[in-house]
Short mmCIF file of C-alpha atoms in Angstrom, two decimals:
data_model
loop_
_atom_site.label_atom_id
_atom_site.label_comp_id
_atom_site.label_asym_id
_atom_site.label_seq_id
_atom_site.Cartn_x
_atom_site.Cartn_y
_atom_site.Cartn_z
CA MET A 100 80.01 89.05 96.10
CA GLY A 101 83.39 89.08 97.89
CA ASP A 102 82.30 86.56 100.54
CA ARG A 103 80.96 84.24 97.85
CA THR A 104 84.23 84.45 95.89
CA VAL A 105 86.29 83.65 98.99
CA LYS A 106 83.97 80.79 99.94
CA ASN A 107 84.28 79.32 96.43
CA THR A 108 88.05 78.95 96.90
CA ILE A 109 87.68 76.85 100.04
CA PRO A 110 87.06 73.45 98.37
CA TYR A 111 90.11 73.82 96.11
CA ASP A 112 92.31 75.07 98.94
CA LEU A 113 91.32 72.11 101.11
CA ALA A 114 91.87 69.64 98.25
CA VAL A 115 95.36 71.05 97.62
CA ARG A 116 96.26 70.86 101.29
CA TYR A 117 94.89 67.30 101.50
CA ALA A 118 97.06 66.24 98.53
CA ARG A 119 100.15 67.94 99.96
CA TYR A 120 99.71 66.39 103.41
CA VAL A 121 99.38 62.91 101.88
CA ASP A 122 102.30 63.31 99.47
CA ASP A 123 104.57 64.92 102.08
CA ARG A 124 103.48 62.40 104.74
CA GLU A 125 102.39 65.25 107.05
CA PHE A 126 99.55 63.23 108.52
CA GLU A 127 99.15 65.23 111.74
CA SER A 128 98.52 68.33 109.59
CA PHE A 129 95.13 66.88 108.66
CA ARG A 130 94.01 68.21 112.05
CA GLU A 131 94.23 71.69 110.44
CA ILE A 132 91.61 70.90 107.77
CA MET A 133 89.34 68.16 109.18
CA VAL A 134 86.82 68.10 112.00
CA PRO A 135 87.53 65.54 114.79
CA ASP A 136 84.57 63.40 113.70
CA PHE A 137 85.70 63.40 110.05
CA THR A 138 84.62 60.28 108.16
CA GLN A 139 85.81 58.64 104.98
CA GLU A 140 84.71 55.54 103.09
CA GLY A 141 86.31 53.95 100.08
CA PRO A 142 86.85 50.56 98.47
CA GLY A 143 87.73 48.17 101.29
CA PHE A 144 88.16 50.75 104.07
CA ALA A 145 86.33 53.20 106.30
CA SER A 146 87.30 55.78 108.90
CA GLY A 147 84.82 56.83 111.55
CA SER A 148 86.97 59.61 113.02
CA LEU A 149 89.93 61.81 112.19
CA ASP A 150 92.18 59.71 114.45
CA GLN A 151 91.17 56.55 112.62
CA PHE A 152 91.70 58.27 109.25
CA ILE A 153 95.25 59.26 110.23
CA ALA A 154 95.97 55.74 111.51
CA ASN A 155 94.71 54.25 108.23
CA LEU A 156 97.27 56.30 106.30
CA SER A 157 99.97 53.88 107.49
CA LEU A 158 99.09 51.83 104.38
CA LEU A 159 101.05 54.44 102.41
CA GLU A 160 104.24 52.97 103.89
CA ASN A 161 103.96 50.43 101.05
CA TYR A 162 104.88 53.21 98.59
CA SER A 163 108.15 55.10 98.25
CA ALA A 164 106.23 58.16 97.03
CA THR A 165 102.77 59.34 96.09
CA PHE A 166 101.68 62.17 93.82
CA HIS A 167 98.14 63.53 93.82
CA LEU A 168 97.08 65.64 90.85
CA ILE A 169 93.89 67.61 91.42
CA GLY A 170 91.55 68.01 88.48
CA GLN A 171 88.18 69.68 88.37
CA GLN A 172 85.67 70.36 91.11
CA THR A 173 81.97 71.01 91.26
CA GLY A 174 79.68 71.62 94.18
CA VAL A 175 77.02 73.72 95.83
CA TRP A 176 77.06 75.84 98.97
CA HIS A 177 74.03 75.85 101.25
CA GLY A 178 74.93 78.62 103.67
CA ASP A 179 78.15 77.44 105.33
CA HIS A 180 77.70 73.81 104.20
CA TYR A 181 79.23 72.57 100.93
CA VAL A 182 78.53 69.33 99.07
CA GLY A 183 80.61 68.67 96.01
CA GLU A 184 83.03 66.49 94.13
CA THR A 185 86.74 66.64 93.34
CA TRP A 186 88.29 64.62 90.50
CA GLY A 187 91.96 63.70 90.37
CA VAL A 188 94.65 61.13 89.75
CA ALA A 189 96.61 59.57 92.59
CA SER A 190 99.94 57.98 91.64
CA HIS A 191 101.73 55.53 93.93
CA ILE A 192 105.38 54.54 93.36
CA TYR A 193 106.62 51.17 94.59
CA SER A 194 109.08 48.38 93.79
CA LYS A 195 108.16 44.86 92.82
CA GLU A 196 110.76 42.20 92.03
CA GLY A 197 113.42 44.88 91.55
CA GLU A 198 111.29 46.96 89.17
CA VAL A 199 110.00 50.45 89.98
CA ARG A 200 106.29 50.65 89.24
CA LYS A 201 103.56 53.28 89.31
CA PHE A 202 100.03 52.45 90.40
CA ASP A 203 97.60 55.17 89.25
CA MET A 204 94.02 55.65 90.35
CA GLY A 205 91.46 57.89 88.70
CA ILE A 206 89.53 59.13 91.72
CA ARG A 207 86.44 61.13 92.55
CA TYR A 208 86.05 62.43 96.09
CA ALA A 209 82.55 63.18 97.39
CA ASP A 210 83.35 66.17 99.61
CA VAL A 211 81.37 67.63 102.48
CA ILE A 212 82.79 70.84 103.92
CA ASP A 213 81.58 73.17 106.64
CA VAL A 214 82.72 76.72 107.33
CA ILE A 215 83.31 77.09 111.06
CA ASP A 216 84.44 80.44 112.46
CA GLY A 217 85.40 81.55 108.95
CA ASP A 218 87.57 78.52 108.08
CA GLY A 219 86.74 75.56 105.85
CA TRP A 220 86.84 72.05 107.33
CA PHE A 221 86.34 68.66 105.72
CA VAL A 222 83.46 66.84 107.41
CA SER A 223 83.73 63.83 105.12
CA ARG A 224 85.55 62.87 101.95
CA ASN A 225 84.40 59.58 100.45
CA LEU A 226 86.59 58.00 97.79
CA ASN A 227 85.32 56.49 94.56
CA VAL A 228 87.97 54.81 92.41
CA VAL A 229 86.91 55.09 88.76
CA TRP A 230 89.87 53.31 87.17
CA THR A 231 93.32 51.94 87.98
CA GLN A 232 96.49 51.33 86.01
CA ASP A 233 99.72 49.64 87.11
CA LEU A 234 102.78 50.12 84.91
CA PRO A 235 106.57 50.03 85.13
CA THR A 236 108.10 53.51 85.33
CA GLY A 237 111.00 52.65 83.07
CA THR A 238 113.55 53.81 85.65
#
């Protein structure tokens, strides 16, 4: 029972670390939670390796800040292999014509995680954007 309880915390722990690394712009820290052949696909982009994924994060330079809020998760373990989904909202702050704006995305990540030597590692994390909203922040 104890091993199962610990294993069930791995997807949430990885999702939290993923969000923190993006929001804090600690891109090299992804090497602590992703396998070298990590892949990700989403609307209009794809990464075939961890190095390519990190390079693709340069698009975040268009935003003064991001804020990822993690919602619910569901998934199934098959031994040391996990397939599941993480829901959340990703907010992106930027300026347009002197106005501060917030671009929000309702997202669902299709997560694949492996436990290797007792640690959880993202193998892939495909992004599905469910909805978007772009509004002034009022500041």
